[in-house]
Amino acid sequence: MTEQLPSTTPDVPDTAFAEDEAVRLTSELIRIDTTNTGDPATVVGERAAAEFVASQLAEVGYETTYVESGAPGRGNVIARLSGSDPSRGALLVHGHLDVVPADASEWSVHPFSGAVQDGYVWGRGAVDMKDMVAMSLALARRLKRDGIAPKRDIIFAFLADEEAGGHFGAQWLVENRPELFEGATEAISEVGGFSITVKDGVRAYLIETAEKGIAWMTLRARGRAGHGSMIHDDNAVTKLTQAVSRLGTHQFPLVLTDSVREFLQGISEITGFPFNEDDLDGSVAKLGNIARMIGATLRDTANPTMLTAGYKANVIPSVAEATVDCRILPGRQAAFERELDEILGPDIEREWTGLPPLETTFDGALVDHMTASILAEDPEAKALPYMLSGGTDAKSFAQLGIRCFGYAPLRLPADLDFSALFHGVDERVPVDALKFGTRVLDRFLRNC
């Protein structure tokens, strides 16, 4: 049975109502289908979600800015809460409203039901990232409603199109409306601050300090068109598939970045488990559910995802194309391209679109506040930096000189395969984790 969620605002000074409101808002946001297919003609729901967020902010007294990038329906909402010290740089809290597609036939519950049952909020976007959007929105409302002035200005940004690169969201805003983020020096967003249980119930909370670069690459081979019954020594499909096979089975070299090295050292200190660089893949594989995400940050990757060629069974086409999802470590772009030249050969054309890698250090006052806010709720925990194998809107905001982190705190059950929930079937977030994260973020936003 779906649990009933609160809908009225009691006059209480603590976070109890905000915690419940974060759960309610997560469910309500999931029920707004904001599927981003990557094709502007078939994207739905972003305007409705943005208008919902704007109404929630306006209800407690915010002045909001609603912006569409020129593409109808790609709504973005920005609001600023003034802090007590205007001389300090503002903190940007950003989250995206769009989600990847979901096939309802594969799910235990409908992916856009927002069902609250069995201790979880279920649905597409539950962890990517309507949970963080809901926590941010609930706390923006709490701070305004209760007249609480944070130490610094906080800019809340709720954005479109992150799942397709932010061209109608963060990237467009950075290029066309940078004044909306005036004074912002640091930012927090998704895929960081979540816990992994590493030893005897001890949790490490992973704060994202780095992201691999994204490069979506189109490969193109050309050949001589002709009849499928003839012998052909210049077949575009053959040339392309051979090159794609070489690339898809290639293992790029092991590279330990500062963020990954510091993460492994931290885990080793907690567990006593050594990470031998002679067999680092094998050592990381023993980390359990998080191993896939961490393993993907040890080297560059290039995964073929789409093939397009031909239009009839008995016609050899003159052109064949493939799409490859490339994820590149900081500092590796030039070396990565040299390896591509060797793997693909001179006959394969390449076109790129994407965003660069990011890396910052795990230090400073903001990191101290992140750590302290987690330890206040989980005193035996350890905060560690890590690198995200994917990418976020931080890549766009970094172009404004903003120092970006992933910090959407969640205390998770030890047996939950959290990384598998991103873009996965039966995506869900624990209710208790949402309430925990709301308490942590409340302390952090008031004091950072």
Coordinates of C-alpha atoms in Angstrom, one line a residue, residues 78-408:
I78 CA 16.7 29.8 -10.7
A79 CA 16.2 31.4 -7.3
R80 CA 18.6 33.1 -4.9
L81 CA 18.4 33.1 -1.1
S82 CA 20.4 36.0 0.5
G83 CA 23.0 35.1 3.1
S84 CA 24.1 37.0 6.2
D85 CA 27.6 37.8 4.8
P86 CA 27.3 39.3 1.3
S87 CA 31.1 39.5 0.9
R88 CA 31.3 35.7 0.7
G89 CA 31.0 33.8 -2.6
A90 CA 27.7 32.3 -3.3
L91 CA 27.0 28.5 -3.2
L92 CA 25.3 27.0 -6.2
V93 CA 23.0 24.1 -5.5
H94 CA 22.0 22.6 -8.9
G95 CA 19.9 19.7 -10.0
H96 CA 18.4 18.4 -13.2
L97 CA 14.7 17.7 -13.7
D98 CA 15.0 15.4 -16.7
V99 CA 15.3 11.6 -16.6
V100 CA 16.3 8.9 -19.0
P101 CA 13.6 6.7 -20.6
A102 CA 12.1 3.7 -18.8
D103 CA 10.3 0.7 -20.1
A104 CA 7.3 0.1 -17.7
S105 CA 7.1 -3.6 -18.7
E106 CA 10.4 -4.3 -17.0
W107 CA 9.6 -2.6 -13.7
S108 CA 8.0 -4.0 -10.5
V109 CA 6.1 -0.7 -10.2
H110 CA 5.2 1.8 -12.9
P111 CA 8.4 4.0 -13.4
F112 CA 6.4 7.2 -13.1
S113 CA 4.1 6.2 -10.2
G114 CA 6.3 7.7 -7.5
A115 CA 5.1 4.9 -5.3
V116 CA 6.1 5.1 -1.6
Q117 CA 6.2 1.6 -0.4
D118 CA 8.4 -1.0 1.4
G119 CA 10.5 1.8 2.8
Y120 CA 11.4 3.3 -0.6
V121 CA 10.3 5.9 -3.1
W122 CA 10.1 4.2 -6.5
G123 CA 10.4 5.5 -10.0
R124 CA 12.6 6.9 -12.7
G125 CA 14.6 9.7 -11.3
A126 CA 14.5 8.4 -7.7
V127 CA 18.3 8.6 -7.5
D128 CA 19.1 10.4 -10.7
M129 CA 18.3 12.9 -9.5
K130 CA 14.8 13.9 -8.2
D131 CA 15.8 12.9 -4.7
M132 CA 18.4 15.6 -4.5
V133 CA 16.1 18.1 -6.3
A134 CA 13.4 17.3 -3.7
M135 CA 15.8 17.7 -0.7
S136 CA 17.1 21.0 -2.1
L137 CA 13.6 22.2 -2.8
A138 CA 12.3 21.2 0.7
L139 CA 15.2 23.0 2.3
A140 CA 14.9 26.1 0.1
R141 CA 11.3 26.2 1.3
R142 CA 12.3 25.6 5.0
L143 CA 15.0 28.3 5.0
K144 CA 12.6 30.9 3.5
R145 CA 9.6 29.9 5.5
D146 CA 11.4 29.9 8.8
G147 CA 13.3 33.1 8.1
I148 CA 16.7 31.4 8.4
A149 CA 19.6 33.3 6.7
P150 CA 22.5 31.0 5.7
K151 CA 26.1 32.2 6.1
R152 CA 26.3 32.9 2.3
D153 CA 24.0 33.4 -0.6
I154 CA 22.6 30.2 -2.0
I155 CA 21.6 30.0 -5.6
F156 CA 19.1 27.1 -6.3
A157 CA 19.0 26.0 -9.9
F158 CA 16.6 23.4 -11.3
L159 CA 17.6 22.5 -14.8
A160 CA 16.6 20.8 -18.1
D161 CA 18.5 18.5 -20.4
E162 CA 21.3 17.2 -18.3
E163 CA 20.8 13.6 -19.6
A164 CA 21.6 14.8 -23.1
G165 CA 24.5 17.1 -22.3
G166 CA 22.8 20.2 -20.9
H167 CA 22.6 21.9 -24.3
F168 CA 19.1 23.3 -23.4
G169 CA 19.9 23.6 -19.7
A170 CA 23.2 24.3 -17.8
Q171 CA 25.4 24.7 -20.9
W172 CA 22.9 27.1 -22.5
L173 CA 22.6 29.1 -19.3
V174 CA 26.3 29.4 -18.8
E175 CA 26.7 30.6 -22.4
N176 CA 23.7 32.9 -22.5
R177 CA 22.6 33.8 -18.9
P178 CA 25.8 33.7 -16.8
E179 CA 24.5 36.7 -14.7
L180 CA 22.1 34.3 -13.0
F181 CA 25.1 32.7 -11.3
E182 CA 26.9 35.9 -10.4
G183 CA 29.2 35.6 -7.4
A184 CA 29.0 31.8 -7.2
T185 CA 32.3 30.3 -6.3
E186 CA 31.4 26.7 -5.3
A187 CA 28.7 24.3 -6.2
I188 CA 27.1 21.0 -5.1
S189 CA 25.0 18.5 -7.0
E190 CA 24.4 14.8 -7.6
V191 CA 26.2 11.5 -7.2
G192 CA 28.2 12.2 -4.1
G193 CA 27.8 12.0 -0.4
F194 CA 26.2 8.6 -0.5
S195 CA 27.4 5.8 1.8
I196 CA 29.1 2.5 1.2
T197 CA 29.5 0.0 4.1
V198 CA 33.1 -1.1 4.1
K199 CA 33.9 -2.9 7.4
D200 CA 31.9 -4.0 10.4
G201 CA 29.1 -1.5 9.7
V202 CA 31.5 1.4 9.2
R203 CA 30.3 3.6 6.4
A204 CA 32.4 5.7 4.0
Y205 CA 30.6 8.6 2.4
L206 CA 31.9 9.3 -1.1
I207 CA 32.1 13.0 -2.1
E208 CA 32.6 13.5 -5.8
T209 CA 35.7 15.7 -6.5
A210 CA 36.3 14.6 -10.1
E211 CA 34.5 13.4 -13.2
K212 CA 35.7 11.7 -16.3
G213 CA 35.3 13.6 -19.6
I214 CA 32.4 12.7 -21.9
A215 CA 33.1 12.3 -25.6
W216 CA 30.3 10.9 -27.8
M217 CA 32.1 9.9 -30.9
T218 CA 30.6 9.1 -34.4
L219 CA 32.8 6.8 -36.5
R220 CA 32.2 6.7 -40.2
A221 CA 33.6 4.3 -42.8
R222 CA 33.1 4.8 -46.6
G223 CA 33.3 2.2 -49.3
R224 CA 32.0 1.3 -52.8
A225 CA 28.3 0.7 -53.1
G226 CA 27.1 -2.2 -55.0
H227 CA 25.0 -5.4 -55.3
G228 CA 25.0 -7.7 -52.3
S229 CA 25.6 -10.8 -54.5
M230 CA 29.0 -9.5 -55.8
I231 CA 32.5 -9.8 -54.4
H232 CA 33.5 -6.5 -52.7
D233 CA 36.9 -5.6 -51.3
D234 CA 35.8 -2.1 -50.3
N235 CA 32.8 -2.7 -48.0
A236 CA 32.0 0.2 -45.6
V237 CA 30.2 -2.1 -43.2
T238 CA 33.1 -4.5 -43.0
K239 CA 35.7 -1.8 -42.4
L240 CA 33.5 -0.1 -39.7
T241 CA 32.7 -3.3 -37.8
Q242 CA 36.3 -4.4 -37.8
A243 CA 37.4 -1.0 -36.4
V244 CA 34.5 -1.0 -33.8
S245 CA 35.5 -4.5 -32.7
R246 CA 39.1 -3.5 -32.2
L247 CA 38.0 -0.4 -30.2
G248 CA 35.4 -2.2 -28.1
T249 CA 37.8 -4.9 -26.9
H250 CA 40.7 -2.6 -26.3
Q251 CA 41.9 -2.0 -22.7
F252 CA 43.3 1.5 -22.1
P253 CA 46.2 1.8 -19.7
L254 CA 45.8 2.0 -16.0
V255 CA 46.1 5.6 -14.7
L256 CA 45.7 6.6 -11.1
T257 CA 44.5 10.1 -10.7
D258 CA 44.8 12.0 -7.4
S259 CA 41.1 11.5 -6.5
V260 CA 41.2 7.8 -7.2
R261 CA 44.4 7.3 -5.3
E262 CA 43.1 9.2 -2.3
F263 CA 39.9 7.1 -2.3
L264 CA 41.8 3.8 -2.4
Q265 CA 44.2 5.0 0.4
G266 CA 41.1 5.9 2.5
I267 CA 39.5 2.6 2.0
S268 CA 42.7 0.8 2.8
E269 CA 43.0 2.8 6.1
I270 CA 39.5 1.8 7.1
T271 CA 39.7 -1.9 6.1
G272 CA 43.4 -2.7 6.2
F273 CA 42.9 -4.1 2.7
P274 CA 45.9 -3.3 0.3
F275 CA 45.4 -2.1 -3.2
N276 CA 48.3 -3.6 -5.1
E277 CA 49.0 -1.7 -8.3
D278 CA 50.3 -4.9 -9.8
D279 CA 46.7 -6.2 -9.8
L280 CA 44.6 -3.1 -9.1
D281 CA 41.7 -4.4 -11.2
G282 CA 41.5 -7.5 -9.1
S283 CA 41.8 -5.5 -5.8
V284 CA 39.0 -3.1 -6.8
A285 CA 36.8 -5.9 -7.9
K286 CA 36.6 -7.0 -4.2
L287 CA 35.0 -3.7 -3.2
G288 CA 31.5 -5.2 -3.9
N289 CA 28.7 -3.2 -5.5
I290 CA 30.7 -0.1 -5.9
A291 CA 33.5 -1.9 -7.8
R292 CA 31.9 -1.2 -11.2
M293 CA 31.9 2.5 -10.6
I294 CA 35.4 2.7 -9.1
G295 CA 36.8 0.3 -11.7
A296 CA 35.6 2.5 -14.5
T297 CA 37.7 5.4 -13.1
L298 CA 41.0 3.4 -13.4
R299 CA 41.3 4.0 -17.1
D300 CA 39.7 5.5 -20.1
T301 CA 36.8 3.6 -21.7
A302 CA 35.3 3.5 -25.2
N303 CA 32.1 1.5 -25.5
P304 CA 30.3 1.1 -28.9
T305 CA 26.6 1.8 -28.4
M306 CA 25.0 2.2 -31.8
L307 CA 25.4 1.0 -35.4
T308 CA 23.8 2.4 -38.5
A309 CA 24.3 1.1 -42.0
G310 CA 22.4 0.1 -45.1
Y311 CA 18.8 0.3 -46.3
K312 CA 18.2 -3.0 -48.1
A313 CA 19.4 -6.6 -47.6
N314 CA 20.9 -6.9 -51.1
V315 CA 22.6 -3.5 -51.3
I316 CA 26.1 -2.8 -50.0
P317 CA 25.9 0.8 -48.7
S318 CA 28.6 3.4 -49.3
V319 CA 28.6 4.6 -45.7
A320 CA 28.4 2.9 -42.3
E321 CA 28.4 4.7 -39.0
A322 CA 28.8 3.8 -35.3
T323 CA 28.4 5.7 -32.1
V324 CA 30.9 5.2 -29.3
D325 CA 30.5 6.4 -25.7
C326 CA 34.0 7.5 -24.6
R327 CA 34.9 8.5 -21.0
I328 CA 38.3 10.1 -20.6
L329 CA 40.3 10.7 -17.4
P330 CA 41.7 14.1 -16.5
G331 CA 44.9 14.8 -18.4
R332 CA 44.4 12.0 -20.8
Q333 CA 42.8 13.6 -23.9
A334 CA 45.9 13.8 -26.1
A335 CA 47.1 10.3 -25.2
F336 CA 43.5 8.9 -25.7
E337 CA 43.4 10.4 -29.2
R338 CA 46.8 8.9 -30.1
E339 CA 45.6 5.5 -29.1
L340 CA 42.4 5.9 -31.2
D341 CA 44.5 6.7 -34.2
E342 CA 46.4 3.4 -33.7
I343 CA 43.2 1.4 -33.1
L344 CA 41.0 2.7 -35.8
G345 CA 43.4 3.3 -38.6
P346 CA 43.4 6.0 -41.3
D347 CA 40.2 5.0 -43.1
I348 CA 37.8 5.7 -40.2
E349 CA 36.5 9.2 -39.9
R350 CA 35.7 10.6 -36.5
E351 CA 33.3 13.4 -35.2
W352 CA 33.1 14.4 -31.5
T353 CA 30.7 16.1 -29.2
G354 CA 31.2 16.1 -25.4
L355 CA 32.4 17.9 -22.3
P356 CA 35.8 17.8 -20.6
P357 CA 36.9 16.0 -17.4
L358 CA 37.0 17.8 -14.0
E359 CA 39.1 17.4 -10.9
T360 CA 39.4 19.4 -7.7
T361 CA 41.1 18.8 -4.5
F362 CA 39.5 17.3 -1.3
D363 CA 40.3 20.2 1.0
G364 CA 39.1 23.6 2.1
A365 CA 36.3 25.0 4.2
L366 CA 33.5 23.7 2.1
V367 CA 34.9 20.1 2.3
D368 CA 35.2 20.6 6.1
H369 CA 31.6 21.5 6.3
M370 CA 30.5 18.6 4.1
T371 CA 32.4 16.2 6.4
A372 CA 31.2 17.8 9.6
S373 CA 27.5 17.7 8.5
I374 CA 27.8 14.0 7.7
L375 CA 29.6 13.2 11.0
A376 CA 26.9 15.0 13.0
E377 CA 24.4 12.4 11.8
D378 CA 26.8 9.4 11.5
P379 CA 29.7 9.9 14.0
E380 CA 31.7 6.8 13.1
A381 CA 31.7 7.5 9.4
K382 CA 34.5 8.5 7.1
A383 CA 34.3 11.0 4.2
L384 CA 36.4 10.2 1.2
P385 CA 36.8 11.8 -2.3
Y386 CA 36.1 9.8 -5.4
M387 CA 35.9 10.2 -9.2
L388 CA 32.5 9.8 -11.0
S389 CA 32.8 7.6 -14.1
G390 CA 29.9 9.5 -15.7
G391 CA 29.3 13.3 -16.0
T392 CA 27.0 16.0 -14.6
D393 CA 26.1 19.6 -15.2
A394 CA 29.2 20.5 -13.1
K395 CA 31.1 20.4 -16.4
S396 CA 29.2 23.4 -17.6
F397 CA 29.3 25.4 -14.4
A398 CA 33.1 24.8 -14.1
Q399 CA 33.4 27.0 -17.2
L400 CA 32.4 29.9 -14.9
G401 CA 35.2 29.2 -12.6
I402 CA 33.0 27.5 -10.0
R403 CA 34.5 24.7 -8.0
C404 CA 32.2 21.8 -8.2
F405 CA 31.4 18.8 -5.9
G406 CA 29.0 16.0 -5.9
Y407 CA 27.2 16.1 -2.5
A408 CA 23.7 14.6 -2.3

